[in-house]
Amino acid sequence: MKRITEPFGKAGLIVAVAALVFAMLGGAYAATASKRHHKKAAGAVVLAKRYSKVFAKRYSRAFSKRFATAGPTGPQGPKGDAGSNGSSGPKGDKGDTGPEGPEGPEGPEGALGTAGTTLPAGATETGVWMVISGEVLVPLHFNVPLSAPLPEESTHYISAEEVEKFEEAEFGAGAGELCEGEAGAALAECEEEFEAVAATCPGSAASPAAAEGNLCVYERSAPEPVTAFILDPSTPPNFGVPGKGASTSGATLLANGYSSPGPAYGTWAVTG
């Protein structure tokens, strides 16, 4: 019985039964009628079958909606395949510049420098100098002091002419050379002296340099030859003038011997 009701529902079953009853009545009536009404009875059967089908079709849906009950939920179907990725959207407009961030906290205070620091061996510091005619004293201050004073033989003044001849190694007695006119032992002594200075002060006014433990003062330009001395103000005076050399804190350049207008100037280098 359950197999019959499932396809049509209870309402459909009722309608089908009614149609069957009408059909059986029509058949019984036709069997008992006389032969002269045979054709008429047969027509009644046909009409009964036709209207039973119409009646069943028209009212089975209405009855099913009214009396039908929902069946149990079926099992979940399998998961479908993932769809293809969509195309990339258009690039957005550049955003506005954000507001300026807050000021950061103040950094910690740096450590104090070590007192009594001196220029390390092989390290070099440099400076500049300038005088304007007459006899002038120019201080040469060492920002980082030396570990020991420099004697006279470790301080050197190189004129602009000497720098040029050092570069060309013109130490001989020929015309225009540094030892021009010298001969014999005097020539040998002159050449040795200039060669030693050239090795001790291998730089120039544009790029001052000094060998370890030496002070080299370079003349860049002068209106005429300058007589210069490098003095150590920390030494006792001799006839009112300090001794030659350099203290640990610096030296004094005494420039004299020219009266032409215009400055004489240059650079210096000292190496610990």
PDB file of N, CA, C and O in Angstrom, residues 143-182:
ATOM      1  N   ASN A 143      95.438  69.744  17.375  1.00  0.00           N
ATOM      2  CA  ASN A 143      94.165  69.423  18.034  1.00  0.00           C
ATOM      3  C   ASN A 143      94.301  68.202  18.950  1.00  0.00           C
ATOM      4  O   ASN A 143      93.712  68.162  20.029  1.00  0.00           O
ATOM      5  N   VAL A 144      95.050  67.209  18.496  1.00  0.00           N
ATOM      6  CA  VAL A 144      95.350  66.043  19.333  1.00  0.00           C
ATOM      7  C   VAL A 144      96.834  66.140  19.680  1.00  0.00           C
ATOM      8  O   VAL A 144      97.684  66.096  18.785  1.00  0.00           O
ATOM      9  N   PRO A 145      97.158  66.299  20.934  1.00  0.00           N
ATOM     10  CA  PRO A 145      98.568  66.507  21.318  1.00  0.00           C
ATOM     11  C   PRO A 145      99.436  65.288  21.022  1.00  0.00           C
ATOM     12  O   PRO A 145      98.947  64.155  20.941  1.00  0.00           O
ATOM     13  N   LEU A 146     100.729  65.560  20.873  1.00  0.00           N
ATOM     14  CA  LEU A 146     101.693  64.484  20.652  1.00  0.00           C
ATOM     15  C   LEU A 146     102.063  63.844  21.987  1.00  0.00           C
ATOM     16  O   LEU A 146     101.879  64.421  23.057  1.00  0.00           O
ATOM     17  N   SER A 147     102.582  62.666  21.890  1.00  0.00           N
ATOM     18  CA  SER A 147     103.003  61.980  23.117  1.00  0.00           C
ATOM     19  C   SER A 147     104.315  62.542  23.645  1.00  0.00           C
ATOM     20  O   SER A 147     104.635  62.362  24.830  1.00  0.00           O
ATOM     21  N   ALA A 148     105.089  63.249  22.778  1.00  0.00           N
ATOM     22  CA  ALA A 148     106.378  63.825  23.207  1.00  0.00           C
ATOM     23  C   ALA A 148     106.709  65.003  22.291  1.00  0.00           C
ATOM     24  O   ALA A 148     106.268  65.049  21.133  1.00  0.00           O
ATOM     25  N   PRO A 149     107.469  65.991  22.772  1.00  0.00           N
ATOM     26  CA  PRO A 149     107.871  67.105  21.921  1.00  0.00           C
ATOM     27  C   PRO A 149     108.756  66.636  20.766  1.00  0.00           C
ATOM     28  O   PRO A 149     109.347  65.551  20.816  1.00  0.00           O
ATOM     29  N   LEU A 150     108.867  67.486  19.716  1.00  0.00           N
ATOM     30  CA  LEU A 150     109.703  67.161  18.568  1.00  0.00           C
ATOM     31  C   LEU A 150     110.951  68.039  18.592  1.00  0.00           C
ATOM     32  O   LEU A 150     110.858  69.257  18.745  1.00  0.00           O
ATOM     33  N   PRO A 151     112.120  67.466  18.410  1.00  0.00           N
ATOM     34  CA  PRO A 151     113.345  68.271  18.365  1.00  0.00           C
ATOM     35  C   PRO A 151     113.454  69.026  17.040  1.00  0.00           C
ATOM     36  O   PRO A 151     112.678  68.806  16.113  1.00  0.00           O
ATOM     37  N   GLU A 152     114.451  69.922  16.978  1.00  0.00           N
ATOM     38  CA  GLU A 152     114.622  70.757  15.781  1.00  0.00           C
ATOM     39  C   GLU A 152     114.772  69.915  14.518  1.00  0.00           C
ATOM     40  O   GLU A 152     114.192  70.239  13.474  1.00  0.00           O
ATOM     41  N   GLU A 153     115.541  68.831  14.585  1.00  0.00           N
ATOM     42  CA  GLU A 153     115.784  68.015  13.384  1.00  0.00           C
ATOM     43  C   GLU A 153     114.549  67.257  12.893  1.00  0.00           C
ATOM     44  O   GLU A 153     114.566  66.679  11.806  1.00  0.00           O
ATOM     45  N   SER A 154     113.465  67.289  13.684  1.00  0.00           N
ATOM     46  CA  SER A 154     112.215  66.622  13.265  1.00  0.00           C
ATOM     47  C   SER A 154     111.163  67.625  12.776  1.00  0.00           C
ATOM     48  O   SER A 154     110.015  67.247  12.554  1.00  0.00           O
ATOM     49  N   THR A 155     111.551  68.889  12.657  1.00  0.00           N
ATOM     50  CA  THR A 155     110.638  69.907  12.123  1.00  0.00           C
ATOM     51  C   THR A 155     111.240  70.481  10.842  1.00  0.00           C
ATOM     52  O   THR A 155     112.448  70.760  10.795  1.00  0.00           O
ATOM     53  N   HIS A 156     110.393  70.667   9.812  1.00  0.00           N
ATOM     54  CA  HIS A 156     110.909  71.027   8.498  1.00  0.00           C
ATOM     55  C   HIS A 156     109.988  72.053   7.820  1.00  0.00           C
ATOM     56  O   HIS A 156     108.764  71.895   7.834  1.00  0.00           O
ATOM     57  N   TYR A 157     110.615  73.064   7.221  1.00  0.00           N
ATOM     58  CA  TYR A 157     109.882  74.042   6.398  1.00  0.00           C
ATOM     59  C   TYR A 157     110.324  73.843   4.954  1.00  0.00           C
ATOM     60  O   TYR A 157     111.519  73.915   4.645  1.00  0.00           O
ATOM     61  N   ILE A 158     109.356  73.579   4.061  1.00  0.00           N
ATOM     62  CA  ILE A 158     109.651  73.308   2.653  1.00  0.00           C
ATOM     63  C   ILE A 158     109.016  74.410   1.814  1.00  0.00           C
ATOM     64  O   ILE A 158     107.793  74.598   1.827  1.00  0.00           O
ATOM     65  N   SER A 159     109.885  75.163   1.102  1.00  0.00           N
ATOM     66  CA  SER A 159     109.373  76.243   0.255  1.00  0.00           C
ATOM     67  C   SER A 159     108.670  75.661  -0.965  1.00  0.00           C
ATOM     68  O   SER A 159     108.829  74.470  -1.301  1.00  0.00           O
ATOM     69  N   ALA A 160     107.927  76.516  -1.652  1.00  0.00           N
ATOM     70  CA  ALA A 160     107.216  76.072  -2.848  1.00  0.00           C
ATOM     71  C   ALA A 160     108.195  75.573  -3.905  1.00  0.00           C
ATOM     72  O   ALA A 160     107.939  74.585  -4.611  1.00  0.00           O
ATOM     73  N   GLU A 161     109.353  76.249  -4.022  1.00  0.00           N
ATOM     74  CA  GLU A 161     110.375  75.831  -4.994  1.00  0.00           C
ATOM     75  C   GLU A 161     110.934  74.462  -4.629  1.00  0.00           C
ATOM     76  O   GLU A 161     111.132  73.598  -5.493  1.00  0.00           O
ATOM     77  N   GLU A 162     111.197  74.247  -3.350  1.00  0.00           N
ATOM     78  CA  GLU A 162     111.752  72.969  -2.919  1.00  0.00           C
ATOM     79  C   GLU A 162     110.775  71.822  -3.160  1.00  0.00           C
ATOM     80  O   GLU A 162     111.179  70.717  -3.558  1.00  0.00           O
ATOM     81  N   VAL A 163     109.484  72.064  -2.912  1.00  0.00           N
ATOM     82  CA  VAL A 163     108.489  71.009  -3.160  1.00  0.00           C
ATOM     83  C   VAL A 163     108.531  70.583  -4.617  1.00  0.00           C
ATOM     84  O   VAL A 163     108.512  69.377  -4.948  1.00  0.00           O
ATOM     85  N   GLU A 164     108.623  71.552  -5.506  1.00  0.00           N
ATOM     86  CA  GLU A 164     108.656  71.257  -6.943  1.00  0.00           C
ATOM     87  C   GLU A 164     109.904  70.453  -7.301  1.00  0.00           C
ATOM     88  O   GLU A 164     109.842  69.489  -8.070  1.00  0.00           O
ATOM     89  N   LYS A 165     111.064  70.848  -6.745  1.00  0.00           N
ATOM     90  CA  LYS A 165     112.304  70.151  -7.074  1.00  0.00           C
ATOM     91  C   LYS A 165     112.373  68.781  -6.406  1.00  0.00           C
ATOM     92  O   LYS A 165     113.012  67.856  -6.929  1.00  0.00           O
ATOM     93  N   PHE A 166     111.731  68.628  -5.265  1.00  0.00           N
ATOM     94  CA  PHE A 166     111.663  67.308  -4.639  1.00  0.00           C
ATOM     95  C   PHE A 166     110.948  66.324  -5.575  1.00  0.00           C
ATOM     96  O   PHE A 166     111.366  65.170  -5.713  1.00  0.00           O
ATOM     97  N   GLU A 167     109.866  66.785  -6.183  1.00  0.00           N
ATOM     98  CA  GLU A 167     109.089  65.918  -7.062  1.00  0.00           C
ATOM     99  C   GLU A 167     109.914  65.495  -8.273  1.00  0.00           C
ATOM    100  O   GLU A 167     109.738  64.378  -8.788  1.00  0.00           O
ATOM    101  N   GLU A 168     110.833  66.388  -8.741  1.00  0.00           N
ATOM    102  CA  GLU A 168     111.659  66.070  -9.904  1.00  0.00           C
ATOM    103  C   GLU A 168     113.015  65.479  -9.497  1.00  0.00           C
ATOM    104  O   GLU A 168     113.837  65.176 -10.367  1.00  0.00           O
ATOM    105  N   ALA A 169     113.234  65.321  -8.190  1.00  0.00           N
ATOM    106  CA  ALA A 169     114.502  64.777  -7.672  1.00  0.00           C
ATOM    107  C   ALA A 169     115.697  65.588  -8.164  1.00  0.00           C
ATOM    108  O   ALA A 169     116.751  65.037  -8.540  1.00  0.00           O
ATOM    109  N   GLU A 170     115.558  66.908  -8.160  1.00  0.00           N
ATOM    110  CA  GLU A 170     116.642  67.791  -8.619  1.00  0.00           C
ATOM    111  C   GLU A 170     117.493  68.210  -7.413  1.00  0.00           C
ATOM    112  O   GLU A 170     117.394  69.319  -6.887  1.00  0.00           O
ATOM    113  N   PHE A 171     118.329  67.288  -6.951  1.00  0.00           N
ATOM    114  CA  PHE A 171     119.152  67.543  -5.766  1.00  0.00           C
ATOM    115  C   PHE A 171     120.602  67.904  -6.119  1.00  0.00           C
ATOM    116  O   PHE A 171     121.397  68.184  -5.234  1.00  0.00           O
ATOM    117  N   GLY A 172     120.978  67.875  -7.396  1.00  0.00           N
ATOM    118  CA  GLY A 172     122.380  68.039  -7.801  1.00  0.00           C
ATOM    119  C   GLY A 172     122.862  69.482  -7.778  1.00  0.00           C
ATOM    120  O   GLY A 172     122.187  70.398  -7.294  1.00  0.00           O
ATOM    121  N   ALA A 173     124.073  69.673  -8.389  1.00  0.00           N
ATOM    122  CA  ALA A 173     124.726  70.978  -8.404  1.00  0.00           C
ATOM    123  C   ALA A 173     124.503  71.729  -9.706  1.00  0.00           C
ATOM    124  O   ALA A 173     125.077  72.802  -9.914  1.00  0.00           O
ATOM    125  N   GLY A 174     123.670  71.179 -10.590  1.00  0.00           N
ATOM    126  CA  GLY A 174     123.427  71.827 -11.859  1.00  0.00           C
ATOM    127  C   GLY A 174     122.619  73.099 -11.708  1.00  0.00           C
ATOM    128  O   GLY A 174     122.073  73.409 -10.637  1.00  0.00           O
ATOM    129  N   ALA A 175     122.526  73.834 -12.817  1.00  0.00           N
ATOM    130  CA  ALA A 175     121.797  75.104 -12.809  1.00  0.00           C
ATOM    131  C   ALA A 175     120.332  74.862 -12.464  1.00  0.00           C
ATOM    132  O   ALA A 175     119.666  74.009 -13.061  1.00  0.00           O
ATOM    133  N   GLY A 176     119.842  75.605 -11.502  1.00  0.00           N
ATOM    134  CA  GLY A 176     118.449  75.496 -11.095  1.00  0.00           C
ATOM    135  C   GLY A 176     118.178  74.376 -10.127  1.00  0.00           C
ATOM    136  O   GLY A 176     117.042  74.244  -9.628  1.00  0.00           O
ATOM    137  N   GLU A 177     119.186  73.551  -9.817  1.00  0.00           N
ATOM    138  CA  GLU A 177     118.970  72.464  -8.867  1.00  0.00           C
ATOM    139  C   GLU A 177     119.180  72.954  -7.434  1.00  0.00           C
ATOM    140  O   GLU A 177     119.721  74.039  -7.199  1.00  0.00           O
ATOM    141  N   LEU A 178     118.762  72.141  -6.474  1.00  0.00           N
ATOM    142  CA  LEU A 178     118.787  72.561  -5.069  1.00  0.00           C
ATOM    143  C   LEU A 178     120.204  72.805  -4.555  1.00  0.00           C
ATOM    144  O   LEU A 178     120.410  73.660  -3.683  1.00  0.00           O
ATOM    145  N   CYS A 179     121.186  72.087  -5.044  1.00  0.00           N
ATOM    146  CA  CYS A 179     122.576  72.249  -4.578  1.00  0.00           C
ATOM    147  C   CYS A 179     123.435  72.914  -5.662  1.00  0.00           C
ATOM    148  O   CYS A 179     124.631  72.586  -5.830  1.00  0.00           O
ATOM    149  N   GLU A 180     122.831  73.842  -6.382  1.00  0.00           N
ATOM    150  CA  GLU A 180     123.532  74.522  -7.477  1.00  0.00           C
ATOM    151  C   GLU A 180     124.819  75.189  -6.963  1.00  0.00           C
ATOM    152  O   GLU A 180     124.818  75.894  -5.960  1.00  0.00           O
ATOM    153  N   GLY A 181     125.917  74.962  -7.690  1.00  0.00           N
ATOM    154  CA  GLY A 181     127.204  75.575  -7.370  1.00  0.00           C
ATOM    155  C   GLY A 181     128.000  74.857  -6.317  1.00  0.00           C
ATOM    156  O   GLY A 181     129.169  75.199  -6.072  1.00  0.00           O
ATOM    157  N   GLU A 182     127.448  73.858  -5.670  1.00  0.00           N
ATOM    158  CA  GLU A 182     128.194  73.130  -4.639  1.00  0.00           C
ATOM    159  C   GLU A 182     129.091  72.077  -5.303  1.00  0.00           C
ATOM    160  O   GLU A 182     128.833  71.597  -6.403  1.00  0.00           O
TER     161      GLU A 182
END
